[in-house]
Coordinates of C-alpha atoms in Angstrom, one line a residue:
X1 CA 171.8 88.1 65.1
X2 CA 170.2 85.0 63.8
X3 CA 166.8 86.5 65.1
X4 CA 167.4 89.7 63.2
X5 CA 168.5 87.8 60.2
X6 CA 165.3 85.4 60.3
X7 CA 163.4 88.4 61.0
X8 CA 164.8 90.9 58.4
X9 CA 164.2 87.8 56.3
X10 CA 160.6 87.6 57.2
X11 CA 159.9 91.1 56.4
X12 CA 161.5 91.0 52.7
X13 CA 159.4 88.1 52.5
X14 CA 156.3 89.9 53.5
X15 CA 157.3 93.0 50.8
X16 CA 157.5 90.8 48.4
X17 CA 154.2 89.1 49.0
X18 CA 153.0 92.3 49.3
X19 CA 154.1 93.8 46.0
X20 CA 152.8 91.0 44.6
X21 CA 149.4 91.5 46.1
X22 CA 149.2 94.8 44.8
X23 CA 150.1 94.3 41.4
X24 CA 147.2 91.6 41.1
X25 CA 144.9 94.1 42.9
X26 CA 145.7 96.7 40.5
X27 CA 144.9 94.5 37.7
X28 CA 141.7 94.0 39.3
X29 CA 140.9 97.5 40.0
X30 CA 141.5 98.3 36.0
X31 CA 139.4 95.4 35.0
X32 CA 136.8 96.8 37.2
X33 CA 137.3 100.2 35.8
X34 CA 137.2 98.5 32.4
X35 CA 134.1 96.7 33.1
X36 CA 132.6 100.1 34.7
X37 CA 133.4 102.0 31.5
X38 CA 131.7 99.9 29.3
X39 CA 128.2 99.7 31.4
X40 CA 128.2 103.1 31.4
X41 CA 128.5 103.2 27.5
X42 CA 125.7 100.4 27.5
X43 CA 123.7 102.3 29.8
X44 CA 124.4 105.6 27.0
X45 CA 123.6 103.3 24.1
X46 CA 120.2 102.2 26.2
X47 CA 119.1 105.9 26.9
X48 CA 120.3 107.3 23.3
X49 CA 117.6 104.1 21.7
X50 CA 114.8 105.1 24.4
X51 CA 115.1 108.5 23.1
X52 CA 115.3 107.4 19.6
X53 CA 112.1 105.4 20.4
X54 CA 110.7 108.5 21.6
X55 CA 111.6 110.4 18.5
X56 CA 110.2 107.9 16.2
X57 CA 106.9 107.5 17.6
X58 CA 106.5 111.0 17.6
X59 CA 107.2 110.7 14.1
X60 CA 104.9 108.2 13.4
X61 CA 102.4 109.9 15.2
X62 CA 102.9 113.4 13.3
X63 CA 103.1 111.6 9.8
X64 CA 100.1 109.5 10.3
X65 CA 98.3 112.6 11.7
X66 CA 99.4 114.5 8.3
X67 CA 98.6 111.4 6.2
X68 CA 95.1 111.7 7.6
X69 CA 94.5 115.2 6.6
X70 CA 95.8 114.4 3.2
X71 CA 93.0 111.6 3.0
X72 CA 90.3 113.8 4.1
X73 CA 91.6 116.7 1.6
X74 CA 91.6 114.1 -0.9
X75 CA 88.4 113.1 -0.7
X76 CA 87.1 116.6 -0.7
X77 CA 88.7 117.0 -4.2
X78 CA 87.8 113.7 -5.2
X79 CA 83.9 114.8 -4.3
X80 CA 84.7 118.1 -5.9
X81 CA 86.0 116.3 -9.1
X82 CA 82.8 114.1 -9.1
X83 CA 80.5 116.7 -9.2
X84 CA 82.2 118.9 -11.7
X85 CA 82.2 115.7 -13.8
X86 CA 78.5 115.1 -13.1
X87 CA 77.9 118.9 -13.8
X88 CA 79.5 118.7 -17.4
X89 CA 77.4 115.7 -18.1
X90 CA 74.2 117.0 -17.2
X91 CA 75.2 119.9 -19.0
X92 CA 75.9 118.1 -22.0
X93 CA 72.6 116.5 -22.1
X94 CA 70.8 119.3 -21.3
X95 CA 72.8 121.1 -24.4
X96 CA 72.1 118.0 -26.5
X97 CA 68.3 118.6 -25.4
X98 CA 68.5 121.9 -26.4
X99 CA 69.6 121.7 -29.8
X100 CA 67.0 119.9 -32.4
X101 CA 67.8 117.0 -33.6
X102 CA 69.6 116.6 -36.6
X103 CA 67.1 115.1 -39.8
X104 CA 69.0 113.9 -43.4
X105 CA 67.5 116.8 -45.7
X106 CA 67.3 116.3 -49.3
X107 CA 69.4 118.5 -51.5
X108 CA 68.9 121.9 -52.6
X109 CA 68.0 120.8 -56.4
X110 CA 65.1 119.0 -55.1
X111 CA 63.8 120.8 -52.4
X112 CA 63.4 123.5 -55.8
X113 CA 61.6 120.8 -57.9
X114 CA 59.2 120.0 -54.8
X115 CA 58.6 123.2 -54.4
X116 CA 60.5 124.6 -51.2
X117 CA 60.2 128.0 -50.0
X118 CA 63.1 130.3 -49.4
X119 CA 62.4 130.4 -45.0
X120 CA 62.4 126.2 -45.2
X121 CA 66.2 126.8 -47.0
X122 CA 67.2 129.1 -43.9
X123 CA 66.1 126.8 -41.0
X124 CA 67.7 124.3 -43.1
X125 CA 71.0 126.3 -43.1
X126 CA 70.5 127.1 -39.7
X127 CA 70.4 123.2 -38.9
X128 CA 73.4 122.6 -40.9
X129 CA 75.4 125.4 -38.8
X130 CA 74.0 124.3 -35.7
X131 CA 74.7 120.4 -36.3
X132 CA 78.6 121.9 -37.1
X133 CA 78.9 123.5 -34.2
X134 CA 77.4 120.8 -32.2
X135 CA 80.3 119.0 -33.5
X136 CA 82.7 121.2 -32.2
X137 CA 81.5 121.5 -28.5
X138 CA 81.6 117.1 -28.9
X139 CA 85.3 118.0 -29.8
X140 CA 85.3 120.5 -26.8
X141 CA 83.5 117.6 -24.5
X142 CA 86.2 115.2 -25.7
X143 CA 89.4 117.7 -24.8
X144 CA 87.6 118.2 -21.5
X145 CA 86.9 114.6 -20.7
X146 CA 91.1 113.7 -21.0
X147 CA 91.9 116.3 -19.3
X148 CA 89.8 115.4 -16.6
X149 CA 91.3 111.4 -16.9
X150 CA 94.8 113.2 -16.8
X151 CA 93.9 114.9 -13.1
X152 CA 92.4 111.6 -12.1
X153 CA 95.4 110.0 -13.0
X154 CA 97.4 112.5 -11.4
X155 CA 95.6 111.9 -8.3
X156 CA 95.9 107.9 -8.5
X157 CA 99.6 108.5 -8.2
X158 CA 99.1 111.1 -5.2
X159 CA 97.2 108.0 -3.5
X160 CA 99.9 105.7 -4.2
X161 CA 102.0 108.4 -2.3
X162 CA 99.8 108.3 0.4
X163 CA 99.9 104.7 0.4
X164 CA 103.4 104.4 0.1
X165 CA 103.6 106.5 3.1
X166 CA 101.0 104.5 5.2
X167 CA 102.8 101.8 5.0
X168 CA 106.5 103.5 6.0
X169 CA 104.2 104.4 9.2
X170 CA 102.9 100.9 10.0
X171 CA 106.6 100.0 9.7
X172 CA 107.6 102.4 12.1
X173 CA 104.6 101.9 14.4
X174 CA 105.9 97.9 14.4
X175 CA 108.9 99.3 15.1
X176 CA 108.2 101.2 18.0
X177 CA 105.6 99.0 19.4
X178 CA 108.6 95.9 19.6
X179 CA 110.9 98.0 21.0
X180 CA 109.0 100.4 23.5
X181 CA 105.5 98.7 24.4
X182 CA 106.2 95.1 25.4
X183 CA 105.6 95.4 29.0
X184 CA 104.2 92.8 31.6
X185 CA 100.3 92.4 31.9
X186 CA 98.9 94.9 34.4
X187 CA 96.3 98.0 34.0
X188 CA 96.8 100.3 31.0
X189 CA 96.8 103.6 33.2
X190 CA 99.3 101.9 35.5
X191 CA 101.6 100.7 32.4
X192 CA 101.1 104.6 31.1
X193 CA 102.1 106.2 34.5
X194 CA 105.1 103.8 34.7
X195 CA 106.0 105.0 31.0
X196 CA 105.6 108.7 32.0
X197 CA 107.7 108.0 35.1
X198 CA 110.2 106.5 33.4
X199 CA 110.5 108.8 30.3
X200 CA 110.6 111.5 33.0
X201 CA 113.3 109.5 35.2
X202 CA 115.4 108.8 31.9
X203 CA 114.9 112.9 30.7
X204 CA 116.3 114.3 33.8
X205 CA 119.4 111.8 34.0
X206 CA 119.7 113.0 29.9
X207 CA 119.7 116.7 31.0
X208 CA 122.0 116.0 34.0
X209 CA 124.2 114.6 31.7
X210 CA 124.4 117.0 29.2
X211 CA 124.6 119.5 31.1
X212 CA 127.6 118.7 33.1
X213 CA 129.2 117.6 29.9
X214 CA 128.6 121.0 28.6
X215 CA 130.0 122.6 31.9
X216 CA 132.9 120.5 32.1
X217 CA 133.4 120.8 28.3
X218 CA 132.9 124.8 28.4
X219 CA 134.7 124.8 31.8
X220 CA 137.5 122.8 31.1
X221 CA 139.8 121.1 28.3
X222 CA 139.8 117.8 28.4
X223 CA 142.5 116.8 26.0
X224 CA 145.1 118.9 27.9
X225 CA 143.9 117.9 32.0
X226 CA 144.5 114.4 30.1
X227 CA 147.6 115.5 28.5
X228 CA 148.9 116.9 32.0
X229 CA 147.3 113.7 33.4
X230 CA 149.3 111.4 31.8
X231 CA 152.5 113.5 31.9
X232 CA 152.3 113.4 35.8
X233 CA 151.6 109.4 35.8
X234 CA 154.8 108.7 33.3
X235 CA 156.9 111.0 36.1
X236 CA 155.3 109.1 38.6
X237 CA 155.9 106.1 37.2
X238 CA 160.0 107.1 36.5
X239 CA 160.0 107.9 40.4
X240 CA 158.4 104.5 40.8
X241 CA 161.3 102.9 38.8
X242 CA 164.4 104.9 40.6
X243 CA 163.0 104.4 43.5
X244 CA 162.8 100.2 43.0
X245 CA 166.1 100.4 42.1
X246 CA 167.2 102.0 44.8
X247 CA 165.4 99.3 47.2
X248 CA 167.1 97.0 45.4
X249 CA 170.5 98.2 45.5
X250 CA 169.5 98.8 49.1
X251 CA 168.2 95.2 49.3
X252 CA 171.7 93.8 47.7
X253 CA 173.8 96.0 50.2
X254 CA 171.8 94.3 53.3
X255 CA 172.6 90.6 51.6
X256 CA 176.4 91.5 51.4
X257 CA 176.5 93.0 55.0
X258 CA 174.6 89.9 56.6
X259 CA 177.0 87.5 54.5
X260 CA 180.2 89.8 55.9
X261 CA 178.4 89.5 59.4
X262 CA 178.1 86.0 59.1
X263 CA 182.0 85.3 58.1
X264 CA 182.8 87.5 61.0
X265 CA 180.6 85.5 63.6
X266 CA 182.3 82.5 62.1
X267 CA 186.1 84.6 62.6
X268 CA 185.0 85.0 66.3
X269 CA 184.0 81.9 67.1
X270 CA 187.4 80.5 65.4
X271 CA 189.3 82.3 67.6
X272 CA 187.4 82.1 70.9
X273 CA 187.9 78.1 70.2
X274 CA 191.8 78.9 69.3
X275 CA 192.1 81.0 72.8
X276 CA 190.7 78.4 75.1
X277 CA 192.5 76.3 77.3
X278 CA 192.2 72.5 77.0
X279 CA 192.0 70.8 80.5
X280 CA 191.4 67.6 81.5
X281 CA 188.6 66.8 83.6
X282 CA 190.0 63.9 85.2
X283 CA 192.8 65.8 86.5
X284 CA 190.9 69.0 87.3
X285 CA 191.5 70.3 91.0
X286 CA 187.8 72.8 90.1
X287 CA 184.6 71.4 90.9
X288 CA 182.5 70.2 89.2
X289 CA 179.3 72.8 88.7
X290 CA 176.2 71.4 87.6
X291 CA 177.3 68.0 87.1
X292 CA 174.4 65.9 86.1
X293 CA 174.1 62.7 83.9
X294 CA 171.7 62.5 81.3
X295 CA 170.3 58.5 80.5
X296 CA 173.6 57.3 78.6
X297 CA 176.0 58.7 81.5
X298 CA 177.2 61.7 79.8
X299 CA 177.7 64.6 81.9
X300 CA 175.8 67.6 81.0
X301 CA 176.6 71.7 81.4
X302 CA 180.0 71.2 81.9
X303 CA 182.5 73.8 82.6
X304 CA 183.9 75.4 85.3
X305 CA 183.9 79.2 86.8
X306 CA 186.9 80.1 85.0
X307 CA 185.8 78.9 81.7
X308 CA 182.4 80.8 82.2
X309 CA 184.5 83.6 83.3
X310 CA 186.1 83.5 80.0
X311 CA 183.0 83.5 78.3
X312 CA 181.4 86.6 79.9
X313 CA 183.7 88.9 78.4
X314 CA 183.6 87.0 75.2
X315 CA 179.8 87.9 75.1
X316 CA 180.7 91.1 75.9
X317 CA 183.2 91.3 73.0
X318 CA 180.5 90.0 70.4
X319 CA 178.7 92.8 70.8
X320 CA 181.4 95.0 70.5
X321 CA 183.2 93.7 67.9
X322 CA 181.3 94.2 65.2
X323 CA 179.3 97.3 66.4
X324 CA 179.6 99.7 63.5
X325 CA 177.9 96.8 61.0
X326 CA 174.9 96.5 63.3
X327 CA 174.3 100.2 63.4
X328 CA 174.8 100.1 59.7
X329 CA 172.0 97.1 59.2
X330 CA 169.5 99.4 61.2
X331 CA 170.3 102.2 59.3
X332 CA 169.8 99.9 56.4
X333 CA 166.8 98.8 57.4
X334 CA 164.9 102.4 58.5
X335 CA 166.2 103.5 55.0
X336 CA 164.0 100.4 53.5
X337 CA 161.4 100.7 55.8
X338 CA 160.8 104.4 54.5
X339 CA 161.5 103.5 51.0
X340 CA 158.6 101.1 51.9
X341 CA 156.5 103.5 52.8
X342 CA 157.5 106.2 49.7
X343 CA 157.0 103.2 47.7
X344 CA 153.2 102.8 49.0
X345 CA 152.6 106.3 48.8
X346 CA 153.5 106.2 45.0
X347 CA 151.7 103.6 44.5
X348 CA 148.6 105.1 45.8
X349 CA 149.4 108.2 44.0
X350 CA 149.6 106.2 40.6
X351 CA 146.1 104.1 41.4
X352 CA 144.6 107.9 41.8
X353 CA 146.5 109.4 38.3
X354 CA 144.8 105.8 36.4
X355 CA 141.3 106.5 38.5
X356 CA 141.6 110.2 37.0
X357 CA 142.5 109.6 33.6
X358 CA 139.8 107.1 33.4
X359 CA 137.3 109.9 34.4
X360 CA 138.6 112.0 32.0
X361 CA 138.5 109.2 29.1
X362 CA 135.1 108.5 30.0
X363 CA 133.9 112.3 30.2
X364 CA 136.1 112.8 26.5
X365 CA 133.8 109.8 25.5
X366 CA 130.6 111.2 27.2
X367 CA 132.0 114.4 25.3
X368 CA 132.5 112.8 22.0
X369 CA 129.0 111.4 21.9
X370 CA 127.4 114.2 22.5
X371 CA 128.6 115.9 19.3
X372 CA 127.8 112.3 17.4
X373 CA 123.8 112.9 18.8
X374 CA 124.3 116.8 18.2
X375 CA 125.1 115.6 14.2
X376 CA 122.6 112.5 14.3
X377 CA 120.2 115.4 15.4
X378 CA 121.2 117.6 13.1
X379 CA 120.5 115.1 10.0
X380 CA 117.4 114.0 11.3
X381 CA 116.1 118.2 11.3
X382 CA 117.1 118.0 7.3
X383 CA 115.5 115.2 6.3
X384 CA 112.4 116.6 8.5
X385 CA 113.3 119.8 6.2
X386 CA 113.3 118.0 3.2
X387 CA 110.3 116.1 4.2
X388 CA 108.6 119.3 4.9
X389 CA 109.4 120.8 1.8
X390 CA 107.8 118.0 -0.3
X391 CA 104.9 118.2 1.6
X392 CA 104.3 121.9 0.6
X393 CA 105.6 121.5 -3.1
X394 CA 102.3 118.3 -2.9
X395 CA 99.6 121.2 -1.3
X396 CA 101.2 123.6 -3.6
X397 CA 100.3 121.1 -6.6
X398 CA 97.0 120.6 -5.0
X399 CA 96.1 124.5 -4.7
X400 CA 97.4 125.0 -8.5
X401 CA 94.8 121.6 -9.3
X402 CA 92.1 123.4 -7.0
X403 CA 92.7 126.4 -8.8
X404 CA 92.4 125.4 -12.5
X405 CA 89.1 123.5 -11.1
X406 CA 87.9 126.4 -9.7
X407 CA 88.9 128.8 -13.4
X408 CA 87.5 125.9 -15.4
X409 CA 83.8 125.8 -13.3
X410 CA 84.1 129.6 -13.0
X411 CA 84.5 130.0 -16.8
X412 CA 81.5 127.2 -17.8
X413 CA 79.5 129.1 -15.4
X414 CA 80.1 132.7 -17.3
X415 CA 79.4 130.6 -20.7
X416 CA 76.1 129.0 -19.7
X417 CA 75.2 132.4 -17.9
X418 CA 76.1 134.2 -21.0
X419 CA 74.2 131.9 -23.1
X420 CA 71.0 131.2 -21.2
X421 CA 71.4 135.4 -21.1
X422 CA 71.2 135.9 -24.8
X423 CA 68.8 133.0 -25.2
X424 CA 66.3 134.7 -23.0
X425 CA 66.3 138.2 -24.1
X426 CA 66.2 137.1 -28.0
X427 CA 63.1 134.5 -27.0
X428 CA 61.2 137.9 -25.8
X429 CA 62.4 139.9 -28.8
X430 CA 60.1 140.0 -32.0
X431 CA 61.7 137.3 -34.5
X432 CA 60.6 138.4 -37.6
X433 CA 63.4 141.5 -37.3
X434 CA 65.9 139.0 -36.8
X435 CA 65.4 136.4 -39.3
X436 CA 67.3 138.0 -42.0
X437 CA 70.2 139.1 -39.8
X438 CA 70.3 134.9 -39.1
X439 CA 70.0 134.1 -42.3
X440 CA 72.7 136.2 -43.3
X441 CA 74.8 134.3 -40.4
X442 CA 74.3 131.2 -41.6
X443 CA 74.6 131.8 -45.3
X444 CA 78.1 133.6 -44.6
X445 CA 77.5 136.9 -46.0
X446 CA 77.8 139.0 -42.7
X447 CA 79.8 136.4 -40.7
X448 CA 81.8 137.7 -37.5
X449 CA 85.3 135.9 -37.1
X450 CA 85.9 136.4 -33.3
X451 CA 81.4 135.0 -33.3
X452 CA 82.1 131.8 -30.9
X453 CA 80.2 129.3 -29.1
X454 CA 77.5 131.8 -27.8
X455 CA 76.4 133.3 -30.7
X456 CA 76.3 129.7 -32.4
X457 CA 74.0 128.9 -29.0
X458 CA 71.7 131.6 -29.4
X459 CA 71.4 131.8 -33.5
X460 CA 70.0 128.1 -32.8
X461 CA 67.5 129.2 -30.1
X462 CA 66.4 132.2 -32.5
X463 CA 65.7 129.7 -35.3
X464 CA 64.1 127.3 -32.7
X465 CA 61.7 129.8 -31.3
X466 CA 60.8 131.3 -35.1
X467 CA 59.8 128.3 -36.5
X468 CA 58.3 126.5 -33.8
X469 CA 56.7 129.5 -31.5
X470 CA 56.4 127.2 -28.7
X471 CA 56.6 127.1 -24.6
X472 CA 59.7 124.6 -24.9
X473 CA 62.3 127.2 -25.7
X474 CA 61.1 129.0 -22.2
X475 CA 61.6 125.7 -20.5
X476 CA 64.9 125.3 -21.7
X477 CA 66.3 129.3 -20.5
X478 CA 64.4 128.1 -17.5
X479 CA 66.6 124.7 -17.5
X480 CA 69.8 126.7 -18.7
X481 CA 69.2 129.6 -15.6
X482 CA 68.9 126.6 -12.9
X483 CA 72.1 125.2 -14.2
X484 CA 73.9 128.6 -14.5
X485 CA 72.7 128.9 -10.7
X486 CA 73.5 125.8 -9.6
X487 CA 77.7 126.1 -11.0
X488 CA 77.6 129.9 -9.8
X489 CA 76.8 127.8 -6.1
X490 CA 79.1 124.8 -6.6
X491 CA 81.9 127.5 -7.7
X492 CA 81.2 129.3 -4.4
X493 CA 81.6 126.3 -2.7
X494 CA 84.4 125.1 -4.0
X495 CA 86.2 128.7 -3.4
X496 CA 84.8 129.2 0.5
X497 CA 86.2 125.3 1.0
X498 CA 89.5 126.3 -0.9
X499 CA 89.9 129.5 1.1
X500 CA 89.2 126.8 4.4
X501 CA 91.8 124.9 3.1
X502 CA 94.3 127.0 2.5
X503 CA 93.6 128.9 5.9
X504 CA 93.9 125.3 8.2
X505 CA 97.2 124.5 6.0
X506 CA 98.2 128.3 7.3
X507 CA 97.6 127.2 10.9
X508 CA 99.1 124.4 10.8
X509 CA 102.1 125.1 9.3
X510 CA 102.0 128.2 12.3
X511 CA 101.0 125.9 15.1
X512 CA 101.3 122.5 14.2
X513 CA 99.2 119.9 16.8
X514 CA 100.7 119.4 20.1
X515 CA 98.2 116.3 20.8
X516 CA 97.6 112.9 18.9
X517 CA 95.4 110.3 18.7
X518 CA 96.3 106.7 18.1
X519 CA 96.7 103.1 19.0
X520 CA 98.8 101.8 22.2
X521 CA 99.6 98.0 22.0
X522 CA 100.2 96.4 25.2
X523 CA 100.8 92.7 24.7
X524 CA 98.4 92.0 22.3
X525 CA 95.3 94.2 23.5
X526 CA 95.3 97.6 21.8
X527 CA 94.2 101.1 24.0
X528 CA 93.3 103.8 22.3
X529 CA 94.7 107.4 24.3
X530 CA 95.9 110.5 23.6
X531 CA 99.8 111.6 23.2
X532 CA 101.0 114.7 23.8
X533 CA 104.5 116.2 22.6
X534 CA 107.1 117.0 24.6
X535 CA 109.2 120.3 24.2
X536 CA 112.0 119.8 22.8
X537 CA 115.5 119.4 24.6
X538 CA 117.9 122.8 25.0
X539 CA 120.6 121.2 23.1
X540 CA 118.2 120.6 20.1

């Protein structure tokens, strides 16, 4: 019995050491699960900033690709807006040419005492009306000339635009150049491939991820398998519980029955001493069996064949006597031995209920930031909206600009042709029939309210060509035909390149460019390729 009691004790020992054991390897298995949770959400946070790298540069690449084509359409206005300008001067001068120069003339008194004919009064009229309405077409050039320093200015602040926006794209070229091209020195078509391979590697481990999380998520509800999750580990935990107190009760049973055990060994051994004879072994008739002296003379296994008689059936008794408390012990014990056993098996079941609700946290989590990139997306596509819109409001201001260009050359051209017209077919007409109908003109007496600019124009060429009868009035329609030419041309060209316009803004808003141009930086040395964009992912 003391070998069962040592042992029993060794085993409750060993459960104890045990439980022990597992409770500090549980604790490391959920720091481990702790620790695996959170590199997986680094390893999220590292793929969601490559493909925000991505994203950008694409950006970047787009917007400097649009700012480019607003540069070159800028330029073609800002040519277009030079020549008109040059156009109006040299038809200024050419007017200014035209028209005789103004002479101070004495007064009307005197030209009678010094004898002036009545046709010397009429041209002199006819200068005074002409040298008016040369002041109104100054008045006209003036209008002209702020309106055209109002679309200059107009187009200084679409270049500040521009500039504004150059540099938002050298900010977010810096940008993705520190983050995404730093790599170690090697070939730049080996440091491309090793890009592609990894955009390619990190793409398919995006898709495989989304698309389990959208299987699981259409598939399955997470909240509630966590829900049940959670119910089943609280039930296996109350098990847990009832089932320790149990062992224990169990455990204090065993500690009463080996104390109650011990008292009755001690009973036994009480009265085995109280029942034995005391004989003398001096006076003893028995041999001696086994007597042998130790060193100090002391005889050693004594007794006799009676007394070990006696004692045989005493052995046998303390086996017998308290039987039904042994059977009970082993019962006792295969009862803890199983609750051992239960015990581990909850254990293990619990470890498994924590290792599921940890996948299911982690796919809720996987879950949950999905929707955050599905509305970090989602923003991005309206300010790309937005952006897009005030792109086409700017090409819509610039085709309302190209327009009122285009009216503005279109009507100068139908004045000078209209002019130079009139000019020519009066130079070939006899001028003596239309000297009085000029000098009623100019004196006022048959005047014309809605007479503009054009008759003004070619009342001043009839006067010219009367009084001087020269070649210079045929070199000047000649002048004024070139020039109605030459803006009937420019007009044409300024409408074809409109129409061009317009059409590659049509296409492009139909097929924008799937290929770009640009700068790669590779510590420090710069390698100029080509980019080409990636469709877009199925969740986008």
């Amino acid at each position: 019995m003391d070998s069962l009691d040592s042992s029993t004790r060794h085993e409750l020992s060993k459960l104890g050491y045990s439980l022990a054991r597992n409770g500090s390897v549980s604790h490391i298995v959920r720091t481990l699960l702790k620790d695996l949770s959170r590199f997986r959400n680094v390893s999220e946070d590292l793929s969601q900033l490559s493909r925000r790298n991505n994203d950008l540069s694409l950006a970047a690449m787009l917007y400097k690709t649009q700012l480019e084509e607003k540069d070159a359409e800028l330029k073609i206005l800002s040519k277009k807006f030079d020549g008109e300008k040059e156009a109006l001067e040299e038809k200024i001068r050419n007017l200014e040419e035209m028209l005789p120069r103004t002479v101070e003339v004495p007064k009307s008194n005197i030209l009678q005492t010094l004898g002036v004919s009545q046709t010397d009064r009429e041209a002199l009229d006819l200068l005074r009306y002409a040298d008016k309405k040369l002041h109104e077409l100054e008045n006209t050039n003036r209008t002209l000339m702020s309106q055209l320093d109002r679309n200059v200015t107009n187009s200084g602040l679409l270049i500040n635009k521009i500039k504004l926006r150059d540099s938002e794209i050298q900010r977010l070229t810096q940008l993705v150049n520190s983050g995404s091209c730093n790599f170690g020195v090697g070939s730049g078509n080996a440091q491309i491939q090793v890009l592609r391979e990894q955009n390619a590697r990190l793409q398919s481990e995006i898709d495989e991820i989304r698309g389990r999380a959208i299987e699981s998520s259409t598939n399955h509800d997470f909240k509630a398998e966590l829900a049940t999750a959670i119910e089943e580990r609280r039930e296996l935990a109350r098990q847990l519980d009832h089932y320790t107190s149990k062992l224990t009760a169990l455990q204090k049973l065993l500690h009463k029955y080996e104390h109650e055990l011990k008292m009755a060994r001690l009973e036994r051994d009480n009265a085995l001493a109280a029942d034995k004879p005391t004989e003398n072994a001096a006076t003893s008739t028995e041999p001696l069996r086994g007597n042998i002296q130790d060193e100090n003379g002391n005889v050693t296994n004594y007794g006799t064949e009676s007394s070990m008689a006696k004692q045989r059936p005493s052995r046998n008794n303390e086996n017998s006597i308290p039987g039904d408390r042994s059977e009970k012990l082993a019962a006792y014990e295969k009862k803890i031995s199983k609750l051992l056993r239960d015990l581990s098996t909850l254990q293990d079941a619990v470890a498994k209920k924590d290792q599921e609700i940890t996948q299911l946290r982690g796919e809720i989590a996987i879950v949950g930031l999905a929707h955050e990139e599905n509305l970090r997306l989602r923003a991005e596509v309206s300010s790309l909206r937005k952006s897009a819109t005030e792109f086409r409001n700017e090409i819509r201001q610039l085709r309302g600009h190209v327009k009122d260009f285009s009216a503005n050359a279109a009507r100068a051209a139908d004045a000078v042709h209209g002019s130079a017209t009139v000019v020519h077919s009066r130079a070939q007409s006899p001028h003596e029939e239309e000297l009085p109908h000029l000098v009623e003109k100019a004196s006022g007496k048959s005047a014309n309210p809605s007479s503009g600019i054009n008759g003004c124009r070619s009342q001043c060429e009839k006067s010219a060509s009367a009084s001087l009868e020269t070649p210079a009035l045929l070199e000047k329609v000649a002048l004024l035909e070139c020039e109605m030419r030459r803006l009937q041309a420019q007009a044409a060209l300024d409408i074809e390149n409109r129409l061009r316009t317009e059409t590659r803004l049509r296409e492009m808003e139909q097929n924008p460019p799937k290929k770009f141009r640009g700068l790669l930086k590779i510590d420090g040395g710069v390698m100029r390729t080509e980019f080409e964009m990636q469709a877009d992912a199925p969740d986008r």
